[in-house]
Amino acid sequence: MTELDDVKNGFEKKLEAQRVQHAARLEGELRFLRDDLMRDFTKSLPRDFAVRAAGLHMPSPPPSHALMDLSRSTPLQDLDEAFIQYFDLGKYYPLAKLRYPTVYCESLEEFFGPLVKKMNLSETARQAELKNLVQEAQETADKYKGGGIFGYNLPGDGAYLNGWLFTYGMNLPPAQVFSRPELERQVLGTAAHEKLGHGFLFAFSALGQVKTSLGLAQFDIASRFGLRTSDDPTASLQLQQANLLFQASQLLEEGWSTWVENVMVRSTGPDGRHARYEIEQLVEAIQSLPANLPDRLEIQKVLAGCLGVLFGEEQAAMGTLHQAVMILNGLGEELDGHFSQKLGQPLRYAAGELIMSQAEINLGMECVPYAALIAANVSFDPRAISLADLRDLLGHDPRLHPDARMAALSRLKLPALNDIQALVKFASEVLSISVPKELQ
């Protein structure tokens, strides 16, 4: 049995532990990790990784500027058009799927209204739910000094932005937010993250179509706002499918959404970089794990090894990339509180954006959205596959795992940057993964 088989078998034990007892997940994660397996993981780290805690060196991409021109008069509409034109989206996909409205809401009632309208409730119950949502949003903003949810996306319906929250605590009416460049940038960044990030994958990818058929957009929104979902058996099964798909695609989805937000809107730094995260930040966050955390040293070794597999100098087999993203997702979720405090967001956002930045360096910026769609070109009929079979497929076959597919795509090196057809060819012939018919 090979070392990779040992890793694989160990991770299967971890998945079983997740199903049986949530509290035992971290222990299950570590039980199978032996020193020889850790050497196999960490050998992919850059040669001086242990010496220079700053992390691996990734060459800076060529200088570029945020693609959104903030001087234009209709910024929310222009945001979509700038994205469509820069990435030549109309050459491959029907643009109507992305041309639903982005709505800037000036009150909490306007912000929550479309969400409540979709709930299967009586009108009286809807009004009560709306009142509760407004009250909870006000309490959250007061407690966390302006914290809360700034936007959400209902695919094909609308992207909704919380203008009340953007101007919370300021002597500024929400309608005047676009008069202040920094606030406008935050609004546009949220719109890009929700609509051009999550909404883009929902609209154009095979995985998005599966999620649409399962009604997963509503599940996602419900979980974010603490709303109840139906208790019937079908809804329960859909929720479990949703959780499995989330676990398998969170690096892809959050990484893509964070990357496109920064590319489209955020200002670039003096070195021309627009990425929010660099590997140094992840390394420092791993090094600063709480001293009283059980098995802290082993966890640090595991996470450092996963970074080495995903971003190191040595190429890793797709099966190894698969194990690395699953472990990163599992441990990252267990430690969400720590990484959110240190990075400002959960680990999946930061590691996911780094994967997209790596794709930008190796493939070219214009290829990144198409790499994301190739990674998300995973489809199944939810009515024809059991929950156990879905879990087995995602856990054992890296070519059906969206995060593993994206990790592998990000490490391809095209002969010429921004060559979408070369990307399609390499994905099919080098990685042996399926590509969307629209790109063939």
Short mmCIF file of N, CA, C and O in Angstrom, two decimals, residues 292-404:
data_model
loop_
_atom_site.label_atom_id
_atom_site.label_comp_id
_atom_site.label_asym_id
_atom_site.label_seq_id
_atom_site.Cartn_x
_atom_site.Cartn_y
_atom_site.Cartn_z
N ASN A 292 -2.95 26.47 23.63
CA ASN A 292 -3.67 25.42 24.35
C ASN A 292 -4.51 24.53 23.43
O ASN A 292 -5.28 23.70 23.90
N LEU A 293 -4.35 24.69 22.13
CA LEU A 293 -5.09 23.86 21.18
C LEU A 293 -4.56 22.43 21.23
O LEU A 293 -3.36 22.21 21.04
N PRO A 294 -5.42 21.44 21.46
CA PRO A 294 -4.94 20.05 21.47
C PRO A 294 -4.28 19.68 20.14
O PRO A 294 -4.78 20.05 19.07
N ASP A 295 -3.16 18.98 20.20
CA ASP A 295 -2.44 18.53 19.00
C ASP A 295 -2.04 19.70 18.11
O ASP A 295 -2.01 19.58 16.89
N ARG A 296 -1.70 20.80 18.73
CA ARG A 296 -1.37 22.02 17.97
C ARG A 296 -0.24 21.80 16.97
O ARG A 296 -0.33 22.20 15.81
N LEU A 297 0.84 21.16 17.39
CA LEU A 297 1.99 20.98 16.50
C LEU A 297 1.62 20.10 15.30
O LEU A 297 2.04 20.37 14.17
N GLU A 298 0.85 19.06 15.55
CA GLU A 298 0.45 18.19 14.44
C GLU A 298 -0.44 18.95 13.46
O GLU A 298 -0.32 18.79 12.24
N ILE A 299 -1.36 19.75 13.99
CA ILE A 299 -2.24 20.53 13.12
C ILE A 299 -1.41 21.49 12.28
O ILE A 299 -1.66 21.68 11.07
N GLN A 300 -0.44 22.13 12.89
CA GLN A 300 0.42 23.06 12.14
C GLN A 300 1.16 22.33 11.03
O GLN A 300 1.29 22.83 9.91
N LYS A 301 1.66 21.12 11.34
CA LYS A 301 2.35 20.34 10.30
C LYS A 301 1.41 20.00 9.15
O LYS A 301 1.77 20.09 7.97
N VAL A 302 0.20 19.60 9.50
CA VAL A 302 -0.76 19.22 8.47
C VAL A 302 -1.08 20.41 7.57
O VAL A 302 -1.05 20.30 6.34
N LEU A 303 -1.41 21.54 8.18
CA LEU A 303 -1.80 22.71 7.38
C LEU A 303 -0.63 23.22 6.55
O LEU A 303 -0.80 23.60 5.39
N ALA A 304 0.58 23.23 7.14
CA ALA A 304 1.75 23.64 6.37
C ALA A 304 1.99 22.68 5.21
O ALA A 304 2.34 23.10 4.10
N GLY A 305 1.78 21.39 5.45
CA GLY A 305 1.94 20.42 4.38
C GLY A 305 0.95 20.62 3.27
O GLY A 305 1.28 20.51 2.09
N CYS A 306 -0.29 20.94 3.62
CA CYS A 306 -1.31 21.20 2.59
C CYS A 306 -0.93 22.42 1.75
O CYS A 306 -1.11 22.41 0.53
N LEU A 307 -0.43 23.46 2.39
CA LEU A 307 0.02 24.63 1.62
C LEU A 307 1.16 24.25 0.69
O LEU A 307 1.24 24.74 -0.45
N GLY A 308 2.04 23.37 1.17
CA GLY A 308 3.14 22.93 0.31
C GLY A 308 2.65 22.19 -0.91
O GLY A 308 3.16 22.37 -2.01
N VAL A 309 1.65 21.33 -0.72
CA VAL A 309 1.09 20.58 -1.85
C VAL A 309 0.43 21.53 -2.85
O VAL A 309 0.59 21.40 -4.06
N LEU A 310 -0.30 22.50 -2.34
CA LEU A 310 -1.09 23.37 -3.22
C LEU A 310 -0.25 24.44 -3.90
O LEU A 310 -0.54 24.83 -5.04
N PHE A 311 0.81 24.92 -3.22
CA PHE A 311 1.54 26.07 -3.75
C PHE A 311 3.04 25.86 -3.86
O PHE A 311 3.77 26.77 -4.26
N GLY A 312 3.53 24.67 -3.50
CA GLY A 312 4.97 24.46 -3.46
C GLY A 312 5.61 24.35 -4.83
O GLY A 312 4.95 24.32 -5.86
N GLU A 313 6.92 24.26 -4.82
CA GLU A 313 7.70 24.22 -6.06
C GLU A 313 7.51 22.90 -6.80
O GLU A 313 7.51 22.87 -8.02
N GLU A 314 7.38 21.80 -6.04
CA GLU A 314 7.23 20.49 -6.69
C GLU A 314 5.78 20.26 -7.10
O GLU A 314 4.85 20.56 -6.36
N GLN A 315 5.60 19.73 -8.30
CA GLN A 315 4.25 19.39 -8.77
C GLN A 315 3.70 18.21 -7.98
O GLN A 315 4.44 17.27 -7.64
N ALA A 316 2.42 18.25 -7.68
CA ALA A 316 1.78 17.18 -6.93
C ALA A 316 0.76 16.49 -7.82
O ALA A 316 0.11 17.11 -8.67
N ALA A 317 0.61 15.18 -7.62
CA ALA A 317 -0.41 14.43 -8.36
C ALA A 317 -1.79 14.91 -7.95
O ALA A 317 -2.00 15.44 -6.85
N MET A 318 -2.76 14.69 -8.83
CA MET A 318 -4.10 15.19 -8.56
C MET A 318 -4.70 14.53 -7.32
O MET A 318 -5.45 15.16 -6.57
N GLY A 319 -4.37 13.26 -7.09
CA GLY A 319 -4.85 12.60 -5.89
C GLY A 319 -4.34 13.26 -4.63
O GLY A 319 -5.06 13.38 -3.63
N THR A 320 -3.09 13.71 -4.65
CA THR A 320 -2.52 14.39 -3.50
C THR A 320 -3.16 15.76 -3.30
O THR A 320 -3.43 16.18 -2.17
N LEU A 321 -3.41 16.46 -4.41
CA LEU A 321 -4.12 17.74 -4.32
C LEU A 321 -5.51 17.54 -3.71
O LEU A 321 -5.98 18.35 -2.92
N HIS A 322 -6.15 16.45 -4.11
CA HIS A 322 -7.47 16.12 -3.59
C HIS A 322 -7.43 15.97 -2.07
O HIS A 322 -8.27 16.53 -1.35
N GLN A 323 -6.46 15.20 -1.58
CA GLN A 323 -6.34 15.02 -0.14
C GLN A 323 -6.06 16.35 0.56
O GLN A 323 -6.61 16.64 1.63
N ALA A 324 -5.21 17.16 -0.06
CA ALA A 324 -4.83 18.43 0.57
C ALA A 324 -6.02 19.37 0.71
O ALA A 324 -6.22 19.99 1.76
N VAL A 325 -6.85 19.49 -0.32
CA VAL A 325 -7.98 20.42 -0.23
C VAL A 325 -9.02 19.90 0.76
O VAL A 325 -9.65 20.70 1.49
N MET A 326 -9.21 18.58 0.83
CA MET A 326 -10.18 18.05 1.78
C MET A 326 -9.72 18.29 3.22
O MET A 326 -10.51 18.66 4.09
N ILE A 327 -8.44 18.07 3.47
CA ILE A 327 -7.92 18.29 4.82
C ILE A 327 -7.97 19.77 5.16
O ILE A 327 -8.38 20.16 6.26
N LEU A 328 -7.59 20.63 4.21
CA LEU A 328 -7.62 22.07 4.45
C LEU A 328 -9.04 22.54 4.76
O LEU A 328 -9.27 23.34 5.67
N ASN A 329 -10.00 22.02 4.00
CA ASN A 329 -11.39 22.39 4.25
C ASN A 329 -11.87 21.91 5.62
O ASN A 329 -12.52 22.64 6.36
N GLY A 330 -11.53 20.65 5.96
CA GLY A 330 -12.00 20.09 7.22
C GLY A 330 -11.41 20.78 8.43
O GLY A 330 -12.12 21.22 9.34
N LEU A 331 -10.08 20.91 8.45
CA LEU A 331 -9.44 21.57 9.57
C LEU A 331 -9.76 23.06 9.60
O LEU A 331 -9.93 23.65 10.67
N GLY A 332 -9.84 23.68 8.42
CA GLY A 332 -10.16 25.10 8.37
C GLY A 332 -11.51 25.38 9.00
O GLY A 332 -11.67 26.38 9.73
N GLU A 333 -12.49 24.52 8.73
CA GLU A 333 -13.81 24.72 9.31
C GLU A 333 -13.77 24.58 10.82
O GLU A 333 -14.42 25.35 11.55
N GLU A 334 -13.00 23.62 11.32
CA GLU A 334 -12.88 23.45 12.76
C GLU A 334 -12.29 24.69 13.42
O GLU A 334 -12.60 25.01 14.58
N LEU A 335 -11.45 25.41 12.70
CA LEU A 335 -10.72 26.54 13.27
C LEU A 335 -11.16 27.87 12.67
O LEU A 335 -10.38 28.83 12.63
N ASP A 336 -12.41 27.93 12.21
CA ASP A 336 -12.92 29.15 11.58
C ASP A 336 -12.74 30.38 12.45
O ASP A 336 -12.39 31.46 11.96
N GLY A 337 -12.99 30.23 13.75
CA GLY A 337 -12.89 31.39 14.64
C GLY A 337 -11.50 31.98 14.65
O GLY A 337 -11.33 33.20 14.54
N HIS A 338 -10.48 31.12 14.74
CA HIS A 338 -9.11 31.60 14.78
C HIS A 338 -8.73 32.28 13.47
O HIS A 338 -8.19 33.40 13.47
N PHE A 339 -9.00 31.62 12.35
CA PHE A 339 -8.57 32.19 11.07
C PHE A 339 -9.37 33.44 10.70
O PHE A 339 -8.83 34.36 10.09
N SER A 340 -10.63 33.50 11.09
CA SER A 340 -11.41 34.71 10.84
C SER A 340 -10.83 35.89 11.61
O SER A 340 -10.79 37.02 11.10
N GLN A 341 -10.37 35.63 12.81
CA GLN A 341 -9.77 36.69 13.61
C GLN A 341 -8.43 37.13 13.02
O GLN A 341 -8.13 38.34 12.94
N LYS A 342 -7.62 36.18 12.58
CA LYS A 342 -6.28 36.51 12.09
C LYS A 342 -6.28 37.04 10.65
O LYS A 342 -5.46 37.88 10.30
N LEU A 343 -7.19 36.50 9.81
CA LEU A 343 -7.17 36.84 8.40
C LEU A 343 -8.31 37.79 8.00
O LEU A 343 -8.29 38.33 6.89
N GLY A 344 -9.27 37.95 8.89
CA GLY A 344 -10.43 38.76 8.55
C GLY A 344 -11.52 37.96 7.87
O GLY A 344 -12.65 38.43 7.72
N GLN A 345 -11.22 36.75 7.46
CA GLN A 345 -12.17 35.84 6.83
C GLN A 345 -11.75 34.41 7.15
O GLN A 345 -10.61 34.17 7.57
N PRO A 346 -12.65 33.42 6.95
CA PRO A 346 -12.25 32.03 7.16
C PRO A 346 -11.12 31.60 6.23
O PRO A 346 -10.87 32.24 5.20
N LEU A 347 -10.46 30.52 6.59
CA LEU A 347 -9.32 30.03 5.82
C LEU A 347 -9.69 29.74 4.37
O LEU A 347 -8.89 29.95 3.46
N ARG A 348 -10.92 29.24 4.11
CA ARG A 348 -11.31 28.88 2.75
C ARG A 348 -11.29 30.10 1.81
O ARG A 348 -11.03 29.96 0.63
N TYR A 349 -11.62 31.28 2.33
CA TYR A 349 -11.57 32.49 1.51
C TYR A 349 -10.13 32.80 1.12
O TYR A 349 -9.83 33.09 -0.04
N ALA A 350 -9.25 32.76 2.13
CA ALA A 350 -7.86 33.13 1.88
C ALA A 350 -7.15 32.12 1.00
O ALA A 350 -6.50 32.48 0.01
N ALA A 351 -7.25 30.82 1.34
CA ALA A 351 -6.60 29.79 0.54
C ALA A 351 -7.21 29.73 -0.85
O ALA A 351 -6.50 29.54 -1.85
N GLY A 352 -8.51 29.91 -0.94
CA GLY A 352 -9.17 29.90 -2.25
C GLY A 352 -8.70 31.04 -3.13
O GLY A 352 -8.46 30.85 -4.33
N GLU A 353 -8.56 32.23 -2.55
CA GLU A 353 -8.08 33.34 -3.38
C GLU A 353 -6.64 33.13 -3.82
O GLU A 353 -6.27 33.48 -4.94
N LEU A 354 -5.82 32.53 -2.96
CA LEU A 354 -4.45 32.22 -3.36
C LEU A 354 -4.42 31.24 -4.52
O LEU A 354 -3.57 31.34 -5.42
N ILE A 355 -5.34 30.27 -4.52
CA ILE A 355 -5.42 29.34 -5.66
C ILE A 355 -5.77 30.11 -6.93
O ILE A 355 -5.20 29.86 -8.00
N MET A 356 -6.69 31.06 -6.84
CA MET A 356 -7.05 31.86 -8.01
C MET A 356 -5.90 32.75 -8.45
O MET A 356 -5.66 32.94 -9.65
N SER A 357 -5.16 33.30 -7.49
CA SER A 357 -4.00 34.12 -7.84
C SER A 357 -2.93 33.26 -8.53
O SER A 357 -2.27 33.72 -9.47
N GLN A 358 -2.77 32.03 -8.06
CA GLN A 358 -1.84 31.12 -8.71
C GLN A 358 -2.29 30.81 -10.14
O GLN A 358 -1.47 30.75 -11.07
N ALA A 359 -3.59 30.64 -10.32
CA ALA A 359 -4.13 30.43 -11.67
C ALA A 359 -3.88 31.65 -12.55
O ALA A 359 -3.54 31.52 -13.73
N GLU A 360 -4.04 32.83 -11.98
CA GLU A 360 -3.79 34.05 -12.75
C GLU A 360 -2.34 34.12 -13.22
O GLU A 360 -2.05 34.48 -14.37
N ILE A 361 -1.42 33.75 -12.34
CA ILE A 361 0.01 33.78 -12.68
C ILE A 361 0.33 32.75 -13.77
O ILE A 361 1.04 33.04 -14.72
N ASN A 362 -0.19 31.55 -13.63
CA ASN A 362 0.17 30.45 -14.54
C ASN A 362 -0.64 30.43 -15.83
O ASN A 362 -0.15 29.94 -16.86
N LEU A 363 -1.87 30.93 -15.78
CA LEU A 363 -2.77 30.84 -16.93
C LEU A 363 -3.02 32.19 -17.60
O LEU A 363 -3.32 32.24 -18.79
N GLY A 364 -2.93 33.25 -16.83
CA GLY A 364 -3.28 34.58 -17.32
C GLY A 364 -4.63 35.00 -16.76
O GLY A 364 -5.53 34.18 -16.57
N MET A 365 -4.78 36.28 -16.49
CA MET A 365 -6.00 36.78 -15.86
C MET A 365 -7.25 36.42 -16.65
O MET A 365 -8.29 36.06 -16.09
N GLU A 366 -7.19 36.50 -17.96
CA GLU A 366 -8.39 36.28 -18.77
C GLU A 366 -8.85 34.83 -18.74
O GLU A 366 -10.00 34.53 -19.10
N CYS A 367 -8.00 33.93 -18.31
CA CYS A 367 -8.36 32.51 -18.23
C CYS A 367 -9.01 32.15 -16.91
O CYS A 367 -9.64 31.08 -16.81
N VAL A 368 -8.87 32.98 -15.89
CA VAL A 368 -9.30 32.57 -14.55
C VAL A 368 -10.79 32.26 -14.48
O VAL A 368 -11.18 31.22 -13.92
N PRO A 369 -11.70 33.11 -15.01
CA PRO A 369 -13.12 32.73 -14.91
C PRO A 369 -13.44 31.43 -15.63
O PRO A 369 -14.30 30.66 -15.17
N TYR A 370 -12.73 31.16 -16.72
CA TYR A 370 -13.00 29.92 -17.46
C TYR A 370 -12.40 28.72 -16.74
O TYR A 370 -12.96 27.62 -16.80
N ALA A 371 -11.28 28.93 -16.03
CA ALA A 371 -10.75 27.85 -15.19
C ALA A 371 -11.74 27.53 -14.07
O ALA A 371 -11.96 26.35 -13.74
N ALA A 372 -12.37 28.56 -13.51
CA ALA A 372 -13.37 28.33 -12.46
C ALA A 372 -14.56 27.55 -13.01
O ALA A 372 -15.08 26.64 -12.34
N LEU A 373 -14.99 27.86 -14.22
CA LEU A 373 -16.11 27.13 -14.82
C LEU A 373 -15.73 25.70 -15.16
O LEU A 373 -16.55 24.79 -15.04
N ILE A 374 -14.49 25.48 -15.59
CA ILE A 374 -14.03 24.11 -15.83
C ILE A 374 -13.99 23.33 -14.51
O ILE A 374 -14.42 22.17 -14.44
N ALA A 375 -13.49 23.97 -13.46
CA ALA A 375 -13.45 23.30 -12.16
C ALA A 375 -14.85 22.94 -11.68
O ALA A 375 -15.05 21.90 -11.05
N ALA A 376 -15.81 23.80 -12.01
CA ALA A 376 -17.20 23.58 -11.57
C ALA A 376 -18.01 22.79 -12.58
O ALA A 376 -19.23 22.69 -12.46
N ASN A 377 -17.34 22.18 -13.58
CA ASN A 377 -18.05 21.39 -14.58
C ASN A 377 -18.27 19.97 -14.07
O ASN A 377 -17.78 18.99 -14.62
N VAL A 378 -18.99 19.90 -12.98
CA VAL A 378 -19.31 18.63 -12.33
C VAL A 378 -20.82 18.55 -12.21
O VAL A 378 -21.45 19.45 -11.65
N SER A 379 -21.40 17.49 -12.74
CA SER A 379 -22.85 17.41 -12.79
C SER A 379 -23.33 16.02 -12.37
O SER A 379 -22.63 15.02 -12.57
N PHE A 380 -24.50 15.98 -11.77
CA PHE A 380 -25.16 14.73 -11.46
C PHE A 380 -26.65 15.02 -11.31
O PHE A 380 -27.06 16.16 -11.10
N ASP A 381 -27.45 13.98 -11.43
CA ASP A 381 -28.89 14.11 -11.25
C ASP A 381 -29.20 13.83 -9.79
O ASP A 381 -29.08 12.68 -9.33
N PRO A 382 -29.58 14.85 -9.01
CA PRO A 382 -29.80 14.62 -7.59
C PRO A 382 -30.91 13.61 -7.30
O PRO A 382 -30.96 13.03 -6.21
N ARG A 383 -31.78 13.38 -8.28
CA ARG A 383 -32.85 12.40 -8.07
C ARG A 383 -32.37 10.97 -8.30
O ARG A 383 -33.06 10.01 -7.93
N ALA A 384 -31.19 10.84 -8.93
CA ALA A 384 -30.73 9.50 -9.33
C ALA A 384 -29.51 9.03 -8.55
O ALA A 384 -28.95 7.98 -8.86
N ILE A 385 -29.09 9.79 -7.56
CA ILE A 385 -27.89 9.41 -6.81
C ILE A 385 -28.20 9.51 -5.32
O ILE A 385 -28.81 10.48 -4.87
N SER A 386 -27.78 8.53 -4.57
CA SER A 386 -28.03 8.54 -3.13
C SER A 386 -27.03 9.44 -2.44
O SER A 386 -25.97 9.78 -2.98
N LEU A 387 -27.35 9.79 -1.23
CA LEU A 387 -26.44 10.62 -0.44
C LEU A 387 -25.12 9.90 -0.20
O LEU A 387 -24.04 10.50 -0.29
N ALA A 388 -25.19 8.61 0.07
CA ALA A 388 -23.96 7.83 0.31
C ALA A 388 -23.10 7.78 -0.94
O ALA A 388 -21.87 7.89 -0.86
N ASP A 389 -23.74 7.61 -2.12
CA ASP A 389 -22.96 7.56 -3.37
C ASP A 389 -22.32 8.92 -3.66
O ASP A 389 -21.17 8.98 -4.14
N LEU A 390 -23.05 9.99 -3.39
CA LEU A 390 -22.48 11.32 -3.61
C LEU A 390 -21.29 11.54 -2.70
O LEU A 390 -20.24 12.04 -3.14
N ARG A 391 -21.42 11.15 -1.45
CA ARG A 391 -20.31 11.29 -0.50
C ARG A 391 -19.11 10.47 -0.98
O ARG A 391 -17.95 10.91 -0.91
N ASP A 392 -19.38 9.28 -1.47
CA ASP A 392 -18.30 8.40 -1.92
C ASP A 392 -17.59 8.97 -3.15
O ASP A 392 -16.36 8.97 -3.23
N LEU A 393 -18.36 9.49 -4.09
CA LEU A 393 -17.77 10.07 -5.30
C LEU A 393 -16.89 11.27 -4.98
O LEU A 393 -15.76 11.38 -5.47
N LEU A 394 -17.40 12.17 -4.17
CA LEU A 394 -16.63 13.37 -3.84
C LEU A 394 -15.41 13.03 -2.99
O LEU A 394 -14.38 13.71 -3.08
N GLY A 395 -15.51 11.99 -2.18
CA GLY A 395 -14.41 11.64 -1.30
C GLY A 395 -13.33 10.81 -1.94
O GLY A 395 -12.21 10.75 -1.42
N HIS A 396 -13.64 10.16 -3.09
CA HIS A 396 -12.68 9.23 -3.67
C HIS A 396 -12.18 9.61 -5.06
O HIS A 396 -11.12 9.15 -5.47
N ASP A 397 -12.93 10.39 -5.79
CA ASP A 397 -12.54 10.70 -7.17
C ASP A 397 -12.18 12.17 -7.31
O ASP A 397 -13.06 13.03 -7.33
N PRO A 398 -10.89 12.50 -7.40
CA PRO A 398 -10.49 13.91 -7.48
C PRO A 398 -11.04 14.62 -8.71
O PRO A 398 -11.21 15.84 -8.69
N ARG A 399 -11.33 13.87 -9.78
CA ARG A 399 -11.82 14.52 -11.00
C ARG A 399 -13.29 14.90 -10.90
O ARG A 399 -13.82 15.55 -11.80
N LEU A 400 -13.94 14.49 -9.82
CA LEU A 400 -15.32 14.91 -9.57
C LEU A 400 -15.41 15.89 -8.41
O LEU A 400 -16.51 16.27 -8.01
N HIS A 401 -14.27 16.30 -7.89
CA HIS A 401 -14.22 17.18 -6.72
C HIS A 401 -13.86 18.59 -7.19
O HIS A 401 -12.74 18.83 -7.63
N PRO A 402 -14.77 19.56 -7.12
CA PRO A 402 -14.51 20.90 -7.69
C PRO A 402 -13.26 21.57 -7.14
O PRO A 402 -12.49 22.17 -7.91
N ASP A 403 -13.03 21.49 -5.84
CA ASP A 403 -11.85 22.14 -5.27
C ASP A 403 -10.56 21.49 -5.77
O ASP A 403 -9.58 22.19 -6.07
N ALA A 404 -10.54 20.17 -5.86
CA ALA A 404 -9.35 19.48 -6.37
C ALA A 404 -9.12 19.83 -7.83
O ALA A 404 -7.97 20.02 -8.27
#
